[in-house]
CSV table of N, CA and C in Angstrom, one decimal:
chain,number,residue,atom,x,y,z
A,155,MET,N,1.1,-1.3,0.2
A,155,MET,CA,-0.1,0.0,0.1
A,155,MET,C,0.9,1.2,0.0
A,156,THR,N,0.6,2.0,-0.8
A,156,THR,CA,1.4,3.5,-1.2
A,156,THR,C,0.6,4.5,-0.6
A,157,ILE,N,1.0,5.4,0.3
A,157,ILE,CA,0.6,6.6,0.8
A,157,ILE,C,1.1,7.8,-0.1
A,158,PHE,N,0.0,8.3,-0.7
A,158,PHE,CA,0.5,9.6,-1.7
A,158,PHE,C,0.5,10.7,-0.7
A,159,LYS,N,1.0,11.7,-1.0
A,159,LYS,CA,0.7,13.3,-0.3
A,159,LYS,C,0.3,14.3,-1.5
A,160,GLU,N,-0.8,15.0,-1.2
A,160,GLU,CA,-1.2,15.7,-2.3
A,160,GLU,C,-0.3,17.1,-1.9
A,161,LYS,N,0.3,17.4,-3.3
A,161,LYS,CA,1.1,18.6,-3.6
A,161,LYS,C,0.1,20.0,-3.2
A,162,VAL,N,-0.1,20.7,-2.5
A,162,VAL,CA,-0.8,21.8,-2.2
A,162,VAL,C,-0.3,22.9,-3.2
A,163,ASP,N,0.9,23.2,-3.1
A,163,ASP,CA,1.3,24.4,-3.6
A,163,ASP,C,2.8,24.2,-4.0
A,164,GLU,N,3.1,25.0,-5.1
A,164,GLU,CA,4.4,24.9,-5.7
A,164,GLU,C,5.0,26.2,-6.2
A,165,GLU,N,6.3,26.7,-5.7
A,165,GLU,CA,6.4,28.0,-5.9
A,165,GLU,C,8.3,27.5,-6.1
A,166,TYR,N,9.0,28.2,-7.2
A,166,TYR,CA,10.2,28.4,-7.5
A,166,TYR,C,11.1,29.3,-6.9
A,167,VAL,N,12.0,29.0,-6.1
A,167,VAL,CA,12.9,29.9,-5.2
A,167,VAL,C,14.5,29.7,-5.5
A,168,THR,N,14.8,31.2,-5.6
A,168,THR,CA,16.3,30.8,-6.0
A,168,THR,C,16.9,30.5,-4.6
A,169,VAL,N,18.6,29.9,-5.0
A,169,VAL,CA,19.1,29.5,-3.6
A,169,VAL,C,19.2,30.9,-2.3
A,170,SER,N,19.0,31.9,-3.0
A,170,SER,CA,19.5,33.0,-2.2
A,170,SER,C,18.1,33.4,-1.5
A,171,GLU,N,16.8,33.0,-1.9
A,171,GLU,CA,15.8,33.4,-1.1
A,171,GLU,C,15.2,32.2,-0.3
A,172,ALA,N,15.9,30.9,-0.7
A,172,ALA,CA,15.9,29.8,0.2
A,172,ALA,C,16.8,30.1,1.4
A,173,LYS,N,18.0,31.0,1.4
A,173,LYS,CA,18.8,31.2,2.5
A,173,LYS,C,17.9,32.0,3.5
A,174,ASP,N,17.2,33.2,2.9
A,174,ASP,CA,16.5,33.7,3.9
A,174,ASP,C,15.5,33.0,5.0
A,175,VAL,N,14.8,32.3,4.0
A,175,VAL,CA,14.0,31.3,5.0
A,175,VAL,C,14.4,30.2,5.7
A,176,LEU,N,15.7,30.0,5.3
A,176,LEU,CA,16.5,29.1,6.5
A,176,LEU,C,17.0,29.8,7.8
A,177,VAL,N,17.3,31.0,7.2
A,177,VAL,CA,18.3,31.7,8.2
A,177,VAL,C,16.9,32.1,9.4
A,178,ASP,N,15.9,32.4,9.0
A,178,ASP,CA,14.8,32.4,9.7
A,178,ASP,C,14.3,31.4,10.7
A,179,ILE,N,14.4,30.2,10.1
A,179,ILE,CA,14.1,28.8,10.7
A,179,ILE,C,15.2,28.7,11.6
A,180,GLU,N,16.4,28.9,11.4
A,180,GLU,CA,17.9,28.5,12.2
A,180,GLU,C,17.7,29.4,13.4
A,181,ALA,N,17.1,30.7,13.2
A,181,ALA,CA,17.3,31.8,14.4
A,181,ALA,C,15.9,31.4,15.5
A,182,GLU,N,14.8,30.6,14.9
A,182,GLU,CA,13.7,30.4,15.7
A,182,GLU,C,14.1,29.1,16.5
A,183,ARG,N,15.1,28.2,15.7
A,183,ARG,CA,15.4,27.1,16.6
A,183,ARG,C,16.5,27.5,17.5
A,184,ALA,N,17.3,28.4,17.6
A,184,ALA,CA,18.3,28.7,18.4
A,184,ALA,C,17.5,29.5,19.6
A,185,GLU,N,16.6,30.0,19.4
A,185,GLU,CA,16.0,30.6,20.6
A,185,GLU,C,15.2,29.3,21.6
A,186,ASP,N,14.9,28.5,20.8
A,186,ASP,CA,14.4,27.3,21.9
A,186,ASP,C,15.4,26.2,22.1
A,187,GLU,N,15.9,26.1,23.4
A,187,GLU,CA,17.0,25.5,23.8
A,187,GLU,C,16.6,24.0,23.4
A,188,GLU,N,15.5,23.5,23.7
A,188,GLU,CA,15.1,22.0,23.5
A,188,GLU,C,14.9,21.5,22.0
A,189,ARG,N,14.9,22.4,21.2
A,189,ARG,CA,14.8,21.8,19.9
A,189,ARG,C,16.4,22.0,19.1
A,190,ASP,N,16.7,20.9,19.1
A,190,ASP,CA,18.3,21.1,17.9
A,190,ASP,C,18.1,21.1,16.7
A,191,LEU,N,19.0,21.2,16.0
A,191,LEU,CA,19.1,21.7,14.5
A,191,LEU,C,19.2,20.2,13.8
A,192,ARG,N,18.2,19.6,13.2
A,192,ARG,CA,18.4,18.5,12.6
A,192,ARG,C,19.3,18.4,11.4
A,193,TYR,N,20.1,16.9,11.1
A,193,TYR,CA,21.0,16.9,10.2
A,193,TYR,C,20.8,17.8,9.0
A,194,GLU,N,19.6,17.3,8.4
A,194,GLU,CA,19.2,17.9,7.0
A,194,GLU,C,19.2,19.1,6.9
A,195,LEU,N,18.5,19.9,8.1
A,195,LEU,CA,18.4,21.3,8.2
A,195,LEU,C,19.7,21.8,8.1
A,196,ALA,N,20.6,21.3,8.9
A,196,ALA,CA,22.0,21.7,9.0
A,196,ALA,C,22.9,21.8,7.8
A,197,ARG,N,22.8,20.8,7.1
A,197,ARG,CA,23.4,20.7,5.8
A,197,ARG,C,22.6,21.5,4.7
A,198,ALA,N,21.5,21.9,4.8
A,198,ALA,CA,20.7,22.6,3.7
A,198,ALA,C,21.2,24.3,4.0
A,199,ILE,N,21.4,24.5,5.3
A,199,ILE,CA,21.8,25.8,5.6
A,199,ILE,C,23.2,26.1,5.3
A,200,GLU,N,24.2,24.8,5.6
A,200,GLU,CA,25.8,25.2,5.0
A,200,GLU,C,25.7,25.3,3.5
A,201,HIS,N,24.6,24.6,2.8
A,201,HIS,CA,24.4,24.5,1.1
A,201,HIS,C,24.3,26.1,0.5
A,202,VAL,N,23.3,26.5,1.4
A,202,VAL,CA,22.9,27.7,0.9
A,202,VAL,C,23.8,28.9,1.3
A,203,ASN,N,24.3,28.6,2.4
A,203,ASN,CA,25.5,29.9,2.8
A,203,ASN,C,26.5,29.9,1.8
A,204,ARG,N,26.8,28.3,1.2
A,204,ARG,CA,28.2,28.4,0.3
A,204,ARG,C,27.6,29.1,-0.8
A,205,PHE,N,26.5,28.7,-1.4
A,205,PHE,CA,26.2,28.8,-2.8
A,205,PHE,C,25.2,29.9,-3.3
A,206,ALA,N,24.7,30.9,-2.3
A,206,ALA,CA,23.8,31.7,-2.4
A,206,ALA,C,24.8,33.2,-2.8
A,207,ARG,N,25.1,33.8,-3.8
A,207,ARG,CA,25.6,34.8,-4.1
A,207,ARG,C,25.3,36.1,-4.1
A,208,LEU,N,24.0,36.1,-4.4
A,208,LEU,CA,23.0,37.7,-4.4
A,208,LEU,C,22.4,37.6,-3.5
A,209,ASP,N,21.8,38.7,-3.2
A,209,ASP,CA,20.7,38.6,-1.8
A,209,ASP,C,19.4,38.2,-2.5
A,210,ALA,N,18.6,38.1,-1.8
A,210,ALA,CA,16.9,37.5,-2.0
A,210,ALA,C,16.4,38.5,-3.0
A,211,GLU,N,16.5,39.6,-2.7
A,211,GLU,CA,15.8,40.9,-3.4
A,211,GLU,C,16.5,40.7,-4.9
A,212,GLU,N,17.8,40.8,-5.2
A,212,GLU,CA,18.5,40.8,-6.4
A,212,GLU,C,18.2,39.7,-7.2
A,213,SER,N,18.2,38.5,-6.5
A,213,SER,CA,18.2,37.4,-7.3
A,213,SER,C,16.4,37.4,-7.7
A,214,ARG,N,15.7,37.6,-7.0
A,214,ARG,CA,14.1,38.0,-7.6
A,214,ARG,C,14.0,38.7,-8.8
A,215,GLU,N,14.7,40.0,-8.6
A,215,GLU,CA,14.7,40.9,-9.9
A,215,GLU,C,15.5,40.4,-11.1
A,216,LEU,N,16.6,39.3,-10.9
A,216,LEU,CA,17.1,38.7,-12.1
A,216,LEU,C,16.0,37.9,-12.4
A,217,VAL,N,15.6,37.0,-11.6
A,217,VAL,CA,14.4,36.2,-12.2
A,217,VAL,C,13.3,36.8,-13.2
A,218,GLU,N,13.0,37.9,-12.7
A,218,GLU,CA,11.6,38.8,-13.1
A,218,GLU,C,12.3,39.0,-14.6
A,219,GLU,N,13.5,39.6,-14.6
A,219,GLU,CA,13.8,40.3,-15.8
A,219,GLU,C,14.3,39.4,-16.8
A,220,LEU,N,14.7,38.0,-16.3
A,220,LEU,CA,14.8,36.8,-17.2
A,220,LEU,C,13.6,36.4,-17.9
A,221,THR,N,12.5,36.2,-17.2
A,221,THR,CA,11.6,35.7,-17.4
A,221,THR,C,10.9,36.8,-18.6
A,222,GLU,N,11.3,38.1,-18.5
A,222,GLU,CA,10.8,39.0,-19.7
A,222,GLU,C,11.0,38.5,-21.1
A,223,LEU,N,12.0,37.6,-21.4
A,223,LEU,CA,12.5,37.2,-22.4
A,223,LEU,C,11.3,36.2,-22.6
A,224,GLU,N,11.0,36.1,-23.8
A,224,GLU,CA,10.2,35.1,-24.2
A,224,GLU,C,10.7,33.6,-24.2
A,225,GLN,N,11.9,33.7,-24.3
A,225,GLN,CA,12.5,31.9,-24.5
A,225,GLN,C,12.8,31.5,-23.1
A,226,ILE,N,12.6,32.3,-22.0
A,226,ILE,CA,13.1,31.8,-20.4
A,226,ILE,C,11.8,31.7,-19.6
A,227,ASP,N,11.8,30.4,-19.2
A,227,ASP,CA,10.6,30.2,-18.2
A,227,ASP,C,10.9,30.4,-16.7
A,228,ILE,N,10.1,30.2,-15.9
A,228,ILE,CA,10.6,30.5,-14.6
A,228,ILE,C,11.5,29.6,-14.0
A,229,PRO,N,11.3,28.2,-14.4
A,229,PRO,CA,12.3,27.2,-13.9
A,229,PRO,C,13.7,27.4,-14.3
A,230,THR,N,13.9,27.9,-15.5
A,230,THR,CA,15.1,28.2,-16.3
A,230,THR,C,15.8,29.4,-15.7
A,231,ALA,N,15.1,30.4,-15.4
A,231,ALA,CA,15.2,31.7,-14.9
A,231,ALA,C,16.0,31.5,-13.5
A,232,VAL,N,15.3,30.9,-12.6
A,232,VAL,CA,15.5,30.4,-11.0
A,232,VAL,C,17.2,29.5,-11.2
A,233,LYS,N,17.3,28.7,-12.3
A,233,LYS,CA,18.4,28.0,-12.6
A,233,LYS,C,19.8,29.2,-12.9
A,234,ILE,N,19.3,30.0,-13.8
A,234,ILE,CA,20.4,31.0,-14.0
A,234,ILE,C,20.5,31.8,-12.9
A,235,ALA,N,19.7,32.1,-12.3
A,235,ALA,CA,19.9,33.0,-11.1
A,235,ALA,C,20.7,32.4,-10.0
A,236,ASP,N,20.7,31.2,-9.8
A,236,ASP,CA,21.4,30.4,-8.9
A,236,ASP,C,22.9,30.5,-9.5
A,237,LEU,N,22.9,30.1,-10.7
A,237,LEU,CA,24.3,29.6,-11.0
A,237,LEU,C,25.1,31.1,-11.8
A,238,LEU,N,24.3,31.8,-12.1
A,238,LEU,CA,25.2,33.4,-12.8
A,238,LEU,C,26.2,32.8,-13.8
A,239,PRO,N,25.7,32.2,-14.8
A,239,PRO,CA,26.7,31.9,-15.6
A,239,PRO,C,27.6,33.3,-16.3
A,240,GLU,N,28.9,32.8,-16.9
A,240,GLU,CA,29.7,33.9,-17.0
A,240,GLU,C,29.9,34.1,-18.6
A,241,ASP,N,29.6,32.7,-19.3
A,241,ASP,CA,29.9,33.0,-20.8
A,241,ASP,C,29.0,31.9,-21.3
A,242,ARG,N,29.0,31.9,-22.6
A,242,ARG,CA,27.9,31.1,-23.6
A,242,ARG,C,28.0,29.6,-23.0
A,243,THR,N,29.3,29.1,-22.8
A,243,THR,CA,29.6,27.6,-22.4
A,243,THR,C,28.6,27.4,-21.3
A,244,GLU,N,28.6,28.5,-20.4
A,244,GLU,CA,28.0,27.9,-18.9
A,244,GLU,C,26.7,28.3,-18.7
A,245,LEU,N,26.3,28.9,-19.9
A,245,LEU,CA,24.7,29.4,-20.1
A,245,LEU,C,24.2,28.0,-21.0
A,246,ARG,N,24.8,27.7,-22.0
A,246,ARG,CA,24.5,26.3,-22.7
A,246,ARG,C,24.4,25.2,-21.8
A,247,SER,N,24.9,25.1,-20.9
A,247,SER,CA,24.7,23.7,-20.0
A,247,SER,C,23.3,24.1,-19.4
A,248,VAL,N,22.8,25.3,-19.1
A,248,VAL,CA,21.6,25.5,-18.4
A,248,VAL,C,20.5,24.5,-19.8
A,249,PHE,N,20.6,24.9,-20.6
A,249,PHE,CA,19.8,24.5,-21.5
A,249,PHE,C,19.9,23.0,-22.0
A,250,ALA,N,20.9,22.3,-21.7
A,250,ALA,CA,21.2,21.0,-22.2
A,250,ALA,C,20.2,20.2,-22.1
A,251,GLN,N,19.2,20.1,-21.1
A,251,GLN,CA,18.2,18.9,-21.0
A,251,GLN,C,16.9,19.7,-21.5
A,252,GLU,N,16.7,20.9,-22.1
A,252,GLU,CA,15.8,21.5,-22.6
A,252,GLU,C,15.3,21.2,-24.1
A,253,ARG,N,14.3,21.2,-24.6
A,253,ARG,CA,13.9,20.6,-25.7
A,253,ARG,C,14.3,22.1,-26.8
A,254,TYR,N,14.7,23.0,-26.4
A,254,TYR,CA,15.2,24.0,-27.3
A,254,TYR,C,16.8,24.5,-26.8
A,255,SER,N,16.9,25.3,-27.6
A,255,SER,CA,18.5,26.0,-27.4
A,255,SER,C,18.2,27.4,-27.9
A,256,LEU,N,19.3,28.1,-27.5
A,256,LEU,CA,19.1,29.6,-27.9
A,256,LEU,C,20.3,29.9,-28.9
A,257,ASP,N,19.7,30.7,-29.8
A,257,ASP,CA,21.1,31.0,-30.4
A,257,ASP,C,22.1,32.1,-30.1
A,258,GLY,N,22.9,32.6,-30.7
A,258,GLY,CA,24.0,33.3,-30.3
A,258,GLY,C,23.6,34.7,-29.6
A,259,ASP,N,22.7,35.5,-30.2
A,259,ASP,CA,22.2,36.6,-29.8
A,259,ASP,C,21.7,36.5,-28.6
A,260,GLU,N,20.5,35.5,-28.6
A,260,GLU,CA,19.7,35.3,-27.7
A,260,GLU,C,20.5,35.0,-26.0
A,261,LEU,N,21.5,34.0,-26.1
A,261,LEU,CA,22.6,33.9,-25.4
A,261,LEU,C,23.2,35.1,-24.7
A,262,ASP,N,23.6,36.1,-25.5
A,262,ASP,CA,24.3,37.2,-25.5
A,262,ASP,C,23.2,38.3,-24.6
A,263,ASP,N,22.0,38.0,-25.2
A,263,ASP,CA,21.0,38.7,-24.1
A,263,ASP,C,20.6,38.6,-22.6
A,264,VAL,N,20.9,37.2,-22.4
A,264,VAL,CA,20.6,36.6,-21.4
A,264,VAL,C,21.9,37.0,-20.5
A,265,LEU,N,23.0,36.8,-21.1
A,265,LEU,CA,24.4,37.0,-20.2
A,265,LEU,C,24.5,38.5,-20.0
A,266,ASN,N,24.2,39.6,-20.8
A,266,ASN,CA,23.9,41.0,-20.3
A,266,ASN,C,22.7,41.1,-19.4
A,267,ILE,N,22.0,40.4,-19.2
A,267,ILE,CA,21.1,40.5,-17.9
A,267,ILE,C,21.7,40.2,-16.8
A,268,VAL,N,22.2,39.1,-16.9
A,268,VAL,CA,22.9,38.4,-15.8
A,268,VAL,C,24.3,39.3,-15.5
A,269,ALA,N,25.1,40.0,-16.4
A,269,ALA,CA,26.2,40.6,-15.9
A,269,ALA,C,26.0,42.0,-15.1
A,270,LYS,N,24.4,42.3,-15.3
A,270,LYS,CA,24.3,43.5,-14.1
A,270,LYS,C,24.1,43.0,-12.9
A,271,TYR,N,23.9,41.9,-12.6
A,271,TYR,CA,23.7,41.4,-11.1
A,271,TYR,C,24.9,40.6,-10.6
A,272,ALA,N,25.8,40.3,-11.4
A,272,ALA,CA,26.8,39.5,-11.0
A,272,ALA,C,28.1,40.0,-10.6
C-alpha cells in the first residue's frame, strides 16, 4: 500500500531566497533550547550559505527580468539566477536538457542581464 501526499502548492525559489527562509528557521530553533538543528536542516543551511551569491531581492529581480525574455521560463530563470553563468558555454549547460536551445544573440541577451547582477 502506498501513501501519496497531495501537492498543495509549488513555487520556484532561488538559493538566495531559500537562504532567507532557512536563516529565519535557524534563528527560531536557536531561541528554543530544547529543539536541536536536525542534520538535514544543518546541511541545507550550509549549502545555501556556500552557494548563495546574491541577496534574495536581487535574485528575484534577476528572475523577473529573465522571464521577460520570451524564451526563458521561470524554472530556467531560477536556475540561471542560482548559477550566474559568465559565458556562453556555462549558459548552454543550463539549456542542455531542454527541448530548445538559444542562438548566439539570445544567449548574449541573457548574459547581458546576468552581468548586471553578478
